[in-house]
XYZ file of C-alpha atoms in Angstrom:
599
model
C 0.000 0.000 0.000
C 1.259 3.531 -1.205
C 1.329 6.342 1.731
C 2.174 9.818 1.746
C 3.751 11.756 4.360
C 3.443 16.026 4.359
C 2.983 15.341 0.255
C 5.772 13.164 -0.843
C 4.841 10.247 -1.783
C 5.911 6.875 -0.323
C 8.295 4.657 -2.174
C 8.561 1.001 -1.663
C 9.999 -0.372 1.110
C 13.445 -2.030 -0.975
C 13.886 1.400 -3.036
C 13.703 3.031 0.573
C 16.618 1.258 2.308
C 18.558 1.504 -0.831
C 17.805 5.472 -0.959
C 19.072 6.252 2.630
C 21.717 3.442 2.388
C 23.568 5.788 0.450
C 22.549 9.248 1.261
C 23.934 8.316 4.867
C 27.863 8.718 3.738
C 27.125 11.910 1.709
C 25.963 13.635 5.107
C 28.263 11.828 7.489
C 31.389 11.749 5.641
C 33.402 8.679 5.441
C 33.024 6.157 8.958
C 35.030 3.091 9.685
C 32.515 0.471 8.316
C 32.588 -0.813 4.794
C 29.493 0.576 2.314
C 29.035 -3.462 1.927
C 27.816 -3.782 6.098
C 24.901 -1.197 5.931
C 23.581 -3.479 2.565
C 23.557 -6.668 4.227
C 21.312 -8.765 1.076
C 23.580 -8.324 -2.038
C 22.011 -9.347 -5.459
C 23.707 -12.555 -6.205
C 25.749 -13.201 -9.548
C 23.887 -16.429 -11.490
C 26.429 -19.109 -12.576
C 27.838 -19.000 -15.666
C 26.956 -21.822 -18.563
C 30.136 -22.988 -20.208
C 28.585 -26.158 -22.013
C 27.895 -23.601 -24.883
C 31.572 -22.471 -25.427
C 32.865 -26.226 -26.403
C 34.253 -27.370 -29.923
C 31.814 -28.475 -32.577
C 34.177 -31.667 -32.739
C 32.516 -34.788 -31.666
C 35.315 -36.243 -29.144
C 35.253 -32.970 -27.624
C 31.600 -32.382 -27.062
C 31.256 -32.157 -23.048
C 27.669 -30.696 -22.715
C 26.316 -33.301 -21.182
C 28.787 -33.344 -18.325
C 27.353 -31.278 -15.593
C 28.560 -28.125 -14.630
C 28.442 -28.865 -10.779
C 30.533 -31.942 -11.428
C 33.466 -30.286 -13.151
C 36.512 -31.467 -12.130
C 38.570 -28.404 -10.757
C 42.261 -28.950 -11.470
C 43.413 -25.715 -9.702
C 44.858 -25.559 -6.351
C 42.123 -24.184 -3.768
C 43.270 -20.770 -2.142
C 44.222 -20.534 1.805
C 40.422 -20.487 3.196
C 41.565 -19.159 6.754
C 42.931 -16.100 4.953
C 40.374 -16.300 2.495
C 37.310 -15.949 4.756
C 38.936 -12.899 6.635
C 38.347 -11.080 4.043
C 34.460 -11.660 3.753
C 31.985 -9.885 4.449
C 29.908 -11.214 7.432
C 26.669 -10.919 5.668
C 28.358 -13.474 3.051
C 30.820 -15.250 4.837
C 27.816 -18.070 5.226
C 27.635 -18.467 1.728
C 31.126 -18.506 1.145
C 32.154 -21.055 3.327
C 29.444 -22.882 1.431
C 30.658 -22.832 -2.219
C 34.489 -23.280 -0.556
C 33.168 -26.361 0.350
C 32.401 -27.636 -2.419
C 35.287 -26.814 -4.033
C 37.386 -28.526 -1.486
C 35.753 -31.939 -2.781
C 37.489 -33.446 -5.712
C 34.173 -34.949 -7.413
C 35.402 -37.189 -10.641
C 32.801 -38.395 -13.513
C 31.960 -41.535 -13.307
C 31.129 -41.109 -16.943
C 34.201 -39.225 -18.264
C 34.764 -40.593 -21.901
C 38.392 -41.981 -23.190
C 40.604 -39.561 -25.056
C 40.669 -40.120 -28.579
C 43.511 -41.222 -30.468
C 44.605 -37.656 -31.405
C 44.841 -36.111 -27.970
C 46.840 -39.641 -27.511
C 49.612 -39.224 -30.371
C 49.360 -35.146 -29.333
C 50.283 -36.400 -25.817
C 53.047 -38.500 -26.602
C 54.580 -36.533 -29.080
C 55.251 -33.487 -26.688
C 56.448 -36.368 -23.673
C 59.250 -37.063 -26.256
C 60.059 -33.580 -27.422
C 60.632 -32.943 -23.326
C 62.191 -36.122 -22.858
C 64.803 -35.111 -25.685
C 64.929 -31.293 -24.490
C 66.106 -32.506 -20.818
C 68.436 -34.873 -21.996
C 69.853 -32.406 -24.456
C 70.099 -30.106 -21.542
C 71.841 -32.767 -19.508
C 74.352 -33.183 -21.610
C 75.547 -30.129 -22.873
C 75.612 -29.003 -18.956
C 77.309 -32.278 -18.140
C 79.811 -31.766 -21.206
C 80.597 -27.831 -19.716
C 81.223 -29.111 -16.068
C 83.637 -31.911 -17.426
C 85.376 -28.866 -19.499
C 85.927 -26.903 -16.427
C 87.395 -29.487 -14.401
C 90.131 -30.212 -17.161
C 91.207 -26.524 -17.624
C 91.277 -26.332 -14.035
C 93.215 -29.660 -13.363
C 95.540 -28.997 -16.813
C 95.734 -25.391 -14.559
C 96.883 -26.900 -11.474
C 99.088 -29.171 -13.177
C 101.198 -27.044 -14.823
C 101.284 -25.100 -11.700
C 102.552 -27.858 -9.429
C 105.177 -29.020 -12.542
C 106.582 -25.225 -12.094
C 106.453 -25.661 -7.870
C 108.632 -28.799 -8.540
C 111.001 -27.669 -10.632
C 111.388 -24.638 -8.723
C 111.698 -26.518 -5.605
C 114.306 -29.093 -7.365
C 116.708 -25.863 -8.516
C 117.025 -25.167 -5.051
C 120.177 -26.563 -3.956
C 120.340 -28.616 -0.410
C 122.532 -26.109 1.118
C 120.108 -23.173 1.018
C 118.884 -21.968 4.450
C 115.295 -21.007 5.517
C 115.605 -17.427 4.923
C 117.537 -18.029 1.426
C 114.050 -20.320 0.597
C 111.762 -17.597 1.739
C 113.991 -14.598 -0.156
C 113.207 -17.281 -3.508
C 109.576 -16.711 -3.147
C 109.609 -13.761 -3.991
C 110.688 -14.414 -7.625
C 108.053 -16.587 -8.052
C 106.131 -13.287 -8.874
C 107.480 -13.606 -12.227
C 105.839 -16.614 -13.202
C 102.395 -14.887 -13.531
C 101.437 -14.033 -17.210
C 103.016 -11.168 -18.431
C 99.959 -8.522 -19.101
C 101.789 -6.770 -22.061
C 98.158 -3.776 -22.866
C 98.233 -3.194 -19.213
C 101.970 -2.824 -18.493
C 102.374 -0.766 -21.747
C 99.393 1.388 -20.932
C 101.097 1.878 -17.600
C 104.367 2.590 -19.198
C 103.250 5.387 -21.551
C 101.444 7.347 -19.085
C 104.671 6.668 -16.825
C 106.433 8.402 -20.231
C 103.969 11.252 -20.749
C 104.418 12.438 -16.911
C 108.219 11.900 -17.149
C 108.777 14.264 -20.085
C 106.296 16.880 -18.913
C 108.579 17.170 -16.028
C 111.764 17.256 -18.096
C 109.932 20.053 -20.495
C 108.941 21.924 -16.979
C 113.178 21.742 -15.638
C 114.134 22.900 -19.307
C 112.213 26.042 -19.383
C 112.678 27.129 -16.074
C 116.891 26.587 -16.944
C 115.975 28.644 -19.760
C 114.586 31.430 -18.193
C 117.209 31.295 -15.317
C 119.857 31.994 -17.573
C 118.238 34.354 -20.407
C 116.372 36.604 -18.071
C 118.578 36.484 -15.108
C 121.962 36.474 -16.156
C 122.680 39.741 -16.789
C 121.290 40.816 -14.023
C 123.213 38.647 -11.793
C 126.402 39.414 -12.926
C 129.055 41.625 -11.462
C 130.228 43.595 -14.567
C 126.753 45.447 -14.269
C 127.461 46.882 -10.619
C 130.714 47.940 -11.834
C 129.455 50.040 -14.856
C 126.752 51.290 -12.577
C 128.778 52.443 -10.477
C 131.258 54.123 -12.595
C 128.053 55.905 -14.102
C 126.933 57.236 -10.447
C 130.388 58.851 -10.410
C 130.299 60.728 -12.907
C 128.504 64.108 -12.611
C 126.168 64.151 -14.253
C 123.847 67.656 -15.043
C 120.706 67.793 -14.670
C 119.059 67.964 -18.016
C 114.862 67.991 -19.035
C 115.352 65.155 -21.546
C 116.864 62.722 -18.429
C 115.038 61.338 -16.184
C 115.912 62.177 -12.209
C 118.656 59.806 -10.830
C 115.905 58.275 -8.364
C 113.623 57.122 -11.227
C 116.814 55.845 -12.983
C 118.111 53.653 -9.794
C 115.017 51.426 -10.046
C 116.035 49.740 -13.245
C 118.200 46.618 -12.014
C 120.733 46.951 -15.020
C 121.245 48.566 -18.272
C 120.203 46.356 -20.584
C 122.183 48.081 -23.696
C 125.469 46.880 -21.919
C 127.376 43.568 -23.402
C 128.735 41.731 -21.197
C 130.552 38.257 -21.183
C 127.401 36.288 -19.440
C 125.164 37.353 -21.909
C 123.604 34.325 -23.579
C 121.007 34.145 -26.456
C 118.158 31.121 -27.062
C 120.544 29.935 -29.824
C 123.565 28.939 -27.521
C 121.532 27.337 -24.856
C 119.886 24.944 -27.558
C 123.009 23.629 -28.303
C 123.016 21.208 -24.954
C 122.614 17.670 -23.901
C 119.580 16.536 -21.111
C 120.085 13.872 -18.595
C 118.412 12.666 -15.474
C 120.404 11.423 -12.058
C 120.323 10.361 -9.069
C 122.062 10.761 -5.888
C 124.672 7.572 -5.130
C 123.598 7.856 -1.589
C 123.079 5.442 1.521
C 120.764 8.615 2.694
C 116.914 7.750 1.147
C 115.917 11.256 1.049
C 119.079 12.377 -1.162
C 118.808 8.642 -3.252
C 115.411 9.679 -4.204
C 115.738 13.224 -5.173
C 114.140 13.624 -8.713
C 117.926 15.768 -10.432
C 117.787 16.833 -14.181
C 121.338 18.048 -15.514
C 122.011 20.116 -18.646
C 125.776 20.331 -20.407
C 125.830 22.901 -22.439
C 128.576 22.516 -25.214
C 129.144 26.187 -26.575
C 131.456 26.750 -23.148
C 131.920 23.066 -21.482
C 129.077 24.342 -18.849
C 127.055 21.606 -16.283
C 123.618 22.854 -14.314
C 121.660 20.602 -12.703
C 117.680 21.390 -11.551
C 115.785 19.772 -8.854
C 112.562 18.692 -9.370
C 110.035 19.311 -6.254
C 106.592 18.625 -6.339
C 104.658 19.106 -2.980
C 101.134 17.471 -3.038
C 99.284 16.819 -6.600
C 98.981 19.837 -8.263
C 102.414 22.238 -6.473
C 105.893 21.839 -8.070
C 108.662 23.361 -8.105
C 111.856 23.756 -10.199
C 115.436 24.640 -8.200
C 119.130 24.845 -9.001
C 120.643 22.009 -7.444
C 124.442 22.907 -9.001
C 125.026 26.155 -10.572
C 125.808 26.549 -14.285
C 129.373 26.671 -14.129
C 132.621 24.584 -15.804
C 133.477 21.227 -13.772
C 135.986 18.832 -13.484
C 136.759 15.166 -12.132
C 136.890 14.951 -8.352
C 138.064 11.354 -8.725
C 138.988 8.354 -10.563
C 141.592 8.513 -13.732
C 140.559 11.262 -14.874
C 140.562 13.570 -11.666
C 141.477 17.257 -12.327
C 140.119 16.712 -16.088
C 137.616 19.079 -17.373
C 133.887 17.492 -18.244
C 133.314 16.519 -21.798
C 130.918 15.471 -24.106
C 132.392 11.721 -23.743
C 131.283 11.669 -19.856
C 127.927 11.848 -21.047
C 126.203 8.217 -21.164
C 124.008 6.246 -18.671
C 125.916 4.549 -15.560
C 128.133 7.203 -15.379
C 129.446 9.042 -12.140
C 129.720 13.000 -11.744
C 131.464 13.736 -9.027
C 131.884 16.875 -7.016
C 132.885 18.632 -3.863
C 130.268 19.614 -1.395
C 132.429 22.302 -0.263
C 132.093 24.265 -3.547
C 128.447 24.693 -3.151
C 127.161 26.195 0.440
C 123.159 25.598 -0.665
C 123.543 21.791 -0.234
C 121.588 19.703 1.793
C 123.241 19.147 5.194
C 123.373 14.996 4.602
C 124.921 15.948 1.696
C 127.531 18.166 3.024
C 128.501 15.392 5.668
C 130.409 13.660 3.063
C 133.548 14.838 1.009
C 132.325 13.957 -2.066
C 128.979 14.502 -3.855
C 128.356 11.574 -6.298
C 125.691 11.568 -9.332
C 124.559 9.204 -11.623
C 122.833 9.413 -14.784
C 119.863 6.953 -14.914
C 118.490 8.538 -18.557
C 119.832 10.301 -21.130
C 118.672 12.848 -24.316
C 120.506 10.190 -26.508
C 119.257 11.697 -30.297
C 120.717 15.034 -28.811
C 123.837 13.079 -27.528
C 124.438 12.189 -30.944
C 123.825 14.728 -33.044
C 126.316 16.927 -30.770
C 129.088 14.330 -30.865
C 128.790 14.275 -34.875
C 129.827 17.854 -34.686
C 132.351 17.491 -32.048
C 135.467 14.943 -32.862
C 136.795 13.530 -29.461
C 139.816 10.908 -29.480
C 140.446 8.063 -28.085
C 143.206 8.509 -25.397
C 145.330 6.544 -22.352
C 143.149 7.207 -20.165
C 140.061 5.314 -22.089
C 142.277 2.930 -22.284
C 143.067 2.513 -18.705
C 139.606 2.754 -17.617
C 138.300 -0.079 -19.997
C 141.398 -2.268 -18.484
C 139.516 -1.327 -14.919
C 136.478 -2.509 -16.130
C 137.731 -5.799 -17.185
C 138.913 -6.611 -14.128
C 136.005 -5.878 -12.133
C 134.251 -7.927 -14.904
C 136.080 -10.857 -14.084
C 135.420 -10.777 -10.005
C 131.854 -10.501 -10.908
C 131.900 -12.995 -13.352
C 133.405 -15.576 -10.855
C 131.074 -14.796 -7.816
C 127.798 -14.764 -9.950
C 127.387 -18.623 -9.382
C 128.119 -18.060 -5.494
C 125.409 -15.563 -5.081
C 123.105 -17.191 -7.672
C 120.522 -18.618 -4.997
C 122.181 -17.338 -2.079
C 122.283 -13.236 -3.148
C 119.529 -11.683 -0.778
C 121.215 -13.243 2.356
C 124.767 -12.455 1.507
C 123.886 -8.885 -0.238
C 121.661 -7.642 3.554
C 124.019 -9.867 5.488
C 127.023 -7.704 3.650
C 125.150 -4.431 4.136
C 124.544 -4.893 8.064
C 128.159 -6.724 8.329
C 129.774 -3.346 6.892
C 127.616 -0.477 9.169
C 128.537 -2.812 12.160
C 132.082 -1.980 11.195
C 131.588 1.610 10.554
C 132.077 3.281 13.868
C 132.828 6.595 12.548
C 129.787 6.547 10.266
C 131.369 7.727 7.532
C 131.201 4.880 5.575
C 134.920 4.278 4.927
C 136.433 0.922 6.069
C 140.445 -0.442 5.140
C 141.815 -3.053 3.468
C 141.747 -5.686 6.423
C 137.718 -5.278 7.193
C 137.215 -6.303 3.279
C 138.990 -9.058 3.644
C 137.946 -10.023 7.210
C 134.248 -9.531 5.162
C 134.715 -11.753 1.942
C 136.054 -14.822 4.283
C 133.357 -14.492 6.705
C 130.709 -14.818 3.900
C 132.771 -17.628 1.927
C 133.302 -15.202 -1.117
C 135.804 -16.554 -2.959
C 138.159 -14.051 -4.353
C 141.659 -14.414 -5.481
C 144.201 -12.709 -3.827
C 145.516 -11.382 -7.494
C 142.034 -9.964 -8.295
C 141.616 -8.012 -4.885
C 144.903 -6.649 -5.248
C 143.936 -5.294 -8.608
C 140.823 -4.432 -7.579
C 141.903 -2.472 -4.215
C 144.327 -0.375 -6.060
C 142.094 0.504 -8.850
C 139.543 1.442 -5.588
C 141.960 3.406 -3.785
C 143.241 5.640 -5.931
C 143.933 8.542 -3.547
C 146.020 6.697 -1.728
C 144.233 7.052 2.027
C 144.022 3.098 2.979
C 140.550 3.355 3.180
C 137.885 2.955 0.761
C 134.095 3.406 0.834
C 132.188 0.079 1.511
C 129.425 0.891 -1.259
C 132.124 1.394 -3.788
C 134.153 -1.861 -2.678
C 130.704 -3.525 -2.838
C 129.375 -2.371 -6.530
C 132.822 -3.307 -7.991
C 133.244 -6.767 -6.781
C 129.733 -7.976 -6.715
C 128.004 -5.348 -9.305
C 124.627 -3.732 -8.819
C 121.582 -3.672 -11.300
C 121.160 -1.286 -14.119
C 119.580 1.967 -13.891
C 116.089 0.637 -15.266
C 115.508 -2.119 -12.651
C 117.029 0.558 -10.051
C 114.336 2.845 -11.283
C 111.307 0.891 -9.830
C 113.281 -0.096 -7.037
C 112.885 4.044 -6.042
C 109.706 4.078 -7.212
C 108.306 1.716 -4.239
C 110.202 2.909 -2.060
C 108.780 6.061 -2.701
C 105.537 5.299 -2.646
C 106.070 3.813 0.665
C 108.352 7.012 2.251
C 105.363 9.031 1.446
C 106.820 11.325 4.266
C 110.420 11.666 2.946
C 112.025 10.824 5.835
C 114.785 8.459 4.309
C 112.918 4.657 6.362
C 110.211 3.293 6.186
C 108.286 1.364 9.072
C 107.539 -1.880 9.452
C 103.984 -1.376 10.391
C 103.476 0.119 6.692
C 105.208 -2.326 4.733
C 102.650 -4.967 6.090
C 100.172 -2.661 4.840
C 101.225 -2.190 1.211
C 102.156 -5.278 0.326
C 99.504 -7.281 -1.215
C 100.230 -11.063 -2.062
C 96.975 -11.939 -4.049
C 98.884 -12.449 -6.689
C 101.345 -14.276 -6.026
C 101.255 -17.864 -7.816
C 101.099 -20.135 -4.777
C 98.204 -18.335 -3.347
C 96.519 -18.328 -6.716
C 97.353 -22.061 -6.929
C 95.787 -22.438 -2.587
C 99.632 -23.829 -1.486
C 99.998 -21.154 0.485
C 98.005 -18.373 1.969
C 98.811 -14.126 1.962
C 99.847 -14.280 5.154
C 102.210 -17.127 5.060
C 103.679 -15.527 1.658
C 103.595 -11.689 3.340
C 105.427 -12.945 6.359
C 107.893 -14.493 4.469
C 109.057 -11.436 2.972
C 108.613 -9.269 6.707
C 110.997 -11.654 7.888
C 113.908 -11.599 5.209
C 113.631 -7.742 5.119
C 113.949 -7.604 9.015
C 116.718 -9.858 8.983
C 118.400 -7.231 6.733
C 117.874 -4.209 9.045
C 119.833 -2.715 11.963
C 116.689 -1.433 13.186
C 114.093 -4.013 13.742
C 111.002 -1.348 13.389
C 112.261 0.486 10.227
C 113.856 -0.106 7.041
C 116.066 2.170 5.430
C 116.750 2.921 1.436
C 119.904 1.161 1.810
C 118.118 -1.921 3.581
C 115.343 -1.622 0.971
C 117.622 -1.733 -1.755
C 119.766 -4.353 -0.680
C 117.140 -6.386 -0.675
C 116.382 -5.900 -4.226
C 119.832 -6.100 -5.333
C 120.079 -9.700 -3.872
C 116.583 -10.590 -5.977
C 118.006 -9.099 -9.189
C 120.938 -11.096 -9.237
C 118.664 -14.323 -9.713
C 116.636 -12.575 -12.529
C 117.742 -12.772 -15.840
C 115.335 -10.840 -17.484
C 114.175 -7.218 -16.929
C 110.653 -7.047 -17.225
C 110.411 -10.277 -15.171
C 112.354 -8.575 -12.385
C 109.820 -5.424 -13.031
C 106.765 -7.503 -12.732
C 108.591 -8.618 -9.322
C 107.966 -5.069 -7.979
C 104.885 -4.116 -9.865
C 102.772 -7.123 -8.363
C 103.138 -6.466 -4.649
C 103.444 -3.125 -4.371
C 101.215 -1.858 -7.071
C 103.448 0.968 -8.840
């Protein structure tokens, strides 16, 4: 029955709830409880007929299976989760229909499968049968490939560990053994686009250094010579003398004495670009036991229109701050020592391995560790060798007694070394640090200078064999002043020899990496740091572990030092010099330093 209340007419009683069932939010807002609670009988979806979607096909007609009795081949869903997620007024039906879905109901009257669906079936069970056993094999085939590369590996790295092991004579000691290891480093594969990738940029720094020394020598002596020299206060002088009157066109004397020369004068100094050019480059080093005067970064220039020798240090504080010094002042040199003492430099001293000498006493702005010593002694480690010999094309030097007599030297120091190379074959890192302490134990007066009888007393204690004719030669030949005594480093480089300048090079170049401070030693503590021995072949191969292989080296190094916290350059190189004398090969003996200390 229809009512009416104040006019409006009455709807029916479902259209009524379903009215102010949703008019309720629009005034309230949103509340807590779901729009599905306040409508508690929701229309209910009617099941959907699939008999009318099958094939036309005969085998595959399945209308007359009913619907209810499907067989559901799905897994059925969590129903604890499931039903927390109902709504209440529904969770009775729900649980219902879950029900029956939980019961796996088959046909009685499900019909065969037809001969197609059969050969369909077994047709795809053999393509997967084949697939996986395909699969099977190719993985099995790829396993059995990795374990030959990596046994054919192994094996050629134990073949190496045994003939290494069988070169090593019976009467080698522990610490000669663990010195050996080190070598081993060498037997990695040589990475030739690294190392020359490496080795170029190594180049490109080195000669942007060398072009930085040459044009601040340049400027030193084309902008500051004239300046410098004496003749100008003389002739400046003479001119404030004279009286002079005063005169409009001249300006006053006080404007006049601000000028720092008169640069229409001639004098002897002056030099133009073209005389300078005509000049050989060469870099050196410091023959030093001292590691902050060994490591000193020295470029030299001989300039051949007057017989002149500069040489430049090279400073470079932090990344970006250098700095270019004179280290000797352009001026004419001679010999301090040797056959040719008192001689005059020449083009002919020019040439890599040989020694400059000079007195400390002729040049105040040395370095006090320097000074200490009589003698300043340089090397050249690298020469300008397409300069070299274009200059000695135009210059014609002969071949005199004293060439002579120094080549005769050399012979005979060639022969000592040839005879003790077997002795300190396998044995040259013990005998090389044990030589090195032996000697500074000797040294009281620190000056490095010992006399004949401590040589001696030296060579037997170490079983170095040397014939009494060949140290006779080779003492007077060393002592050619005449004093008795002679320096131990010199004695030491002429009977046993020293590595070239190449091999020394990188040698400097970890120890400077580790004396980031410059103090001349490094500590202990920090060489355990740097060193890395990931690399080395017997951890690679697991027969021995970093430490084992890191401790090793610790404990040759420290048995090479007077000072069992530090290592000095001496110590550090000493150590290197014994290694070298076992490897034949440069870049091998490079790859020796490269590995563990990453320069």
């Amino acid at each position: 029955m229809d009512l009416e209340v104040k006019g409006i007419a009455a709807a029916p009683r479902s259209q009524t709830q379903s009215f102010s069932g949703r008019k309720k939010p629009l005034q309230q807002g949103w509340t807590s409880k779901p729009w599905a609670i306040q409508n508690p009988c929701l229309p209910v979806v009617p099941p959907l007929d699939l008999g009318s979607l099958v094939d036309s096909d005969d085998e595959d007609d399945f209308s007359h299976i009913p619907l209810s009795t499907a067989h559901i081949h799905s897994d059925p869903p969590n129903l604890s989760s499931a039903l927390d997620w109902v709504i209440p007024c529904q969770r009775a039906y729900t649980q219902q229909h879950l029900s029956e879905l939980e019961q796996d109901i088959i046909p009685e009257d499900l019909p065969a499968p037809t001969g197609k669906y059969k050969l369909k079936y077994q047709q795809y069970k053999t393509e997967m049968e084949e697939g996986y056993k395909q699969y099977s094999q190719r993985n099995a085939e790829k396993a059995k490939s990795n374990i030959t590369h990596q046994l054919s590996l192994r094996n050629k790295i134990d073949d190496k560990c045994v003939q290494w092991e069988e070169a090593v004579t019976a009467d080698l000691t522990t610490l000669d053994r663990k010195a050996l290891l080190q070598q081993r480093y060498a037997d990695n594969p040589h990475h030739a686009q690294h190392s020359t990738r490496k080795s170029n940029a190594e180049t490109v720094a080195a000669e942007k250094k060398k072009q930085t020394v040459a044009e601040q020598v340049m400027i030193d002596h084309l902008c500051r010579a004239v300046i410098s020299d004496p003749e100008q206060n003389l002739t400046t002088e003479k001119k404030e003398g004279v009286c002079i009157l005063p005169d409009s066109n001249i300006a006053p004397l006080r404007c006049r004495k601000r000028t720092l020369h008169e640069t229409k004068i001639r004098t002897h100094s002056t030099l133009t670009e073209n005389m300078l050019s005509h000049k050989v480059q060469f870099d050196g080093r410091i023959i030093s036991r001292n590691g902050r005067d060994a490591c000193r970064e020295l470029v030299g220039f001989f300039f051949l229109h007057d017989q002149s020798l500069t040489i430049y240090e090279y400073r470079q504080f932090g990344k970006n701050r250098t700095n270019v010094l004179p280290f000797i002042q352009k001026k004419i040199y001679s010999h301090q020592r040797g056959r040719r003492k008192g001689k005059q430099y020449q083009l002919g001293d020019f040439y890599i391995g040989a020694n400059l000498t000079f007195l400390s006493s002729d040049h105040p702005r040395l370095p006090k560790s320097i000074k200490e010593n009589t003698l300043l002694i340089l090397r050249i480690t690298n020469i300008d060798q397409i300069a070299l010999d274009s200059l000695r094309t135009d210059s014609v030097e002969h071949e005199d007694d004293i060439t002579r007599q120094e080549a005769d030297d050399s012979l005979v120091f060639k022969a000592i070394q040839d005879e003790l190379k077997g002795q300190l074959h396998k044995r040259g890192v013990r005998i090389l640090t044990g030589l090195g302490k032996y000697f500074r134990q000797l040294d009281k007066e620190g000056n490095g200078l010992l006399d004949k009888a401590d040589f001696k007393q030296a060579l037997k204690v170490f079983h170095l064999e040397v014939s009494e004719k060949d140290f006779e030669s080779s003492w007077l030949i060393l002592n050619d002043n005449g004093s008795g005594r002679v320096d131990y480093g010199d004695f030491r480089r002429a009977i046993i020899g020293e590595m070239n300048e190449y091999r020394k090079s990188f040698v400097r170049k970890a120890f400077m990496k580790l004396d980031f401070n410059k103090t001349g030693s490094v500590p202990i503590i920090d060489i355990r740091k740097c060193y890395c021995a990931k690399k080395h072949p017997q951890v690679i191969s697991g027969h021995s572990t970093e430490e084992e292989i890191k401790l090793s080296f610790l404990e040759t190094l420290q048995g090479a030092c007077s000072k069992s916290e530090e290592v000095s350059y001496g110590e550090f190189e000493d150590y290197y010099e014994g290694i070298s004398i076992g490897v034949v090969d440069d870049e091998d003996f490079v790859t020796i330093l490269r590995t563990p200390w990453g320069i």
